[in-house]
Amino acid sequence: MQERSGEAVAERRTLRSRLGKVFLDTRPLRYPAYRRLWISNIVTSVGAQVSSVAVPKQVYDLTSSSAYVGLAGLFGLVPLLVFGLWGGAIADTVDRRRLLLVTNGGLAVTAVLLWLVAAGGVRSVWLVLVLFAAQQTFFAVNMPTRGAAIARLLPLHLLPSAQALGATVFQLGAITGPLLAGMLLPLLGLPVLYLVDAIALCAALWAVLRLPPLPPNEGAPARAGLRSILDGFRYLTLHKVLLASFLMDIIAMVFGMPRALFPEMAERTFGDPPGGGVALGLLFAAIPLGSFVFGVLSGWLHRVQRHGVGVTLGVVGWGVAVIGFGMSDALWLAVLFLAIGGGADLVSMVYRSAMLQAAATDEMRGRMQGVFTVVVAGGPRLADVLHGAGGAVVGTGAAVAGGGALVVFFAILAVLCLPAFWRYRAPQENDEPAEKANAE
């Protein structure tokens, strides 16, 4: 009987080991401080997606104008671009835990104020836009601070796994946030949606409160001014690996993100009725869905040491998938290519984020994360302009497929010009221990 029991235990261990090589690597969650930060990320990302639906809906209800809805996008983008950079500089000069407490508290307060405006029937669209801009300002400072804190909570060799966990949560938020908002709006109304967001953000604030102190290390700048931001850009130009990682993301998003053409393609290529239909929803959901599924099956990512190769293959895979999408005339095939592209983009993002955490020194991580926030926010917006213009000139299919081809071409060219990026290897398991403050 003991022999059979031992064999059963061995079989279970073997099964767990095999599953661990396929499914999401959860080893970073063994570290209590990172686990708390990750849980707060879930709430923050879902809440951000809920707001991205609630605010445009409220603006449209107040004005019956899509122009004002577009203005809401501008009110959200400008704070992300400006305060993403400045927030990263602030994160290098202060205790990052305190900064997370302030910004998470700001997010919760703005959610409460938006709830009061909606519940009180206040019909000032400019008040809503100002509150939304304030919320995005807190979010712009919060995101680089969170990114910069991760490397202080984990050993460096677990950074790829941590980035995969974070990316999977983000993509889950991109899927469930709008769906949750869509279900709650007709049932409970807009004010309740804001109230739910505010309560969830307060829960995230509690998780951040239990993080260890994360004061700046020696060599960190004393203040977060323009000079500090410029020092960050100067640092970036001197570190080719980091520069190439940002360049690869810009190439992938600017030339290869075709979402501006989704409404026209849904109607003219895939047969949606005027005003939108199933095809439009599937096109917008396909990329985050592919990223989420690939994130769940990302257990093998941490075993790849050649992160530069991983980013390159991910970006090239994204470009090839976009070419396939542009050439598709069947909806199921188009959705499949977009989902594959979402998986390839997740691979690229995981390795780029891990490289950013490991290759940058701690006193520069906040500023590098700020640049990362700006690139991630700005690239797709620029892509909207380019693809919109290209689709009007050469047609949607040609514009999309041509953009995918440019992604492949420029990604290969970038690697040839910056060979250090291709040769980059991840830190090994014994390179850096976790912070003592996290060893609970």
Coordinates of N, CA and C in Angstrom, one line a residue, residues 3 26 47 92 127 161 168 202 215 236 250 296 329 351-352 370 380 390-391 398 436 439:
E3 N 3.8 1.6 -1.2 CA 4.4 1.7 -2.6 C 3.4 2.4 -3.5
T26 N 3.0 30.6 -11.8 CA 2.5 31.4 -10.7 C 3.5 31.5 -9.6
G47 N -11.2 48.2 -13.3 CA -11.8 49.5 -13.1 C -11.5 50.5 -14.2
D92 N 11.0 57.7 -9.1 CA 12.4 57.5 -8.8 C 12.9 58.3 -7.6
L127 N -17.6 69.3 -16.4 CA -17.2 68.7 -15.1 C -16.8 67.3 -15.2
S161 N 8.0 35.8 -15.7 CA 6.7 35.2 -15.2 C 5.8 36.3 -14.6
T168 N -1.6 39.1 -18.4 CA -2.8 38.3 -18.4 C -3.9 39.0 -17.7
C202 N -11.1 51.1 -3.5 CA -10.8 51.2 -2.1 C -10.2 49.8 -1.6
P215 N 11.6 52.8 -0.4 CA 12.2 54.1 -0.6 C 13.2 54.0 -1.7
L236 N 18.4 56.5 -21.7 CA 17.8 55.6 -22.7 C 18.7 55.5 -24.0
I250 N 7.1 50.5 -30.8 CA 6.6 51.5 -31.6 C 6.4 51.0 -33.0
V296 N -2.5 32.5 -20.3 CA -2.8 31.4 -19.5 C -1.9 30.2 -19.8
D329 N -11.2 37.5 -45.9 CA -12.6 37.9 -46.3 C -13.6 37.1 -45.5
Y351 N 8.5 39.9 -22.7 CA 10.0 40.0 -22.7 C 10.5 41.5 -22.7
R352 N 9.8 42.4 -23.3 CA 10.2 43.8 -23.3 C 10.1 44.3 -21.9
G370 N 7.9 55.2 -17.1 CA 7.1 56.4 -17.6 C 7.1 56.5 -19.2
P380 N -0.7 53.3 -30.3 CA -2.0 53.0 -31.0 C -2.7 54.2 -31.5
G390 N -4.6 55.7 -44.5 CA -4.2 54.7 -45.5 C -5.4 54.0 -46.0
G391 N -6.4 53.7 -45.1 CA -7.6 53.0 -45.5 C -8.4 53.8 -46.5
A398 N -5.8 46.5 -48.0 CA -4.4 46.8 -48.4 C -3.7 47.6 -47.4
K436 N 14.6 41.8 1.2 CA 14.4 41.3 2.5 C 13.0 41.7 3.1
A439 N 10.4 39.0 2.3 CA 10.6 37.7 2.8 C 9.8 37.5 4.1

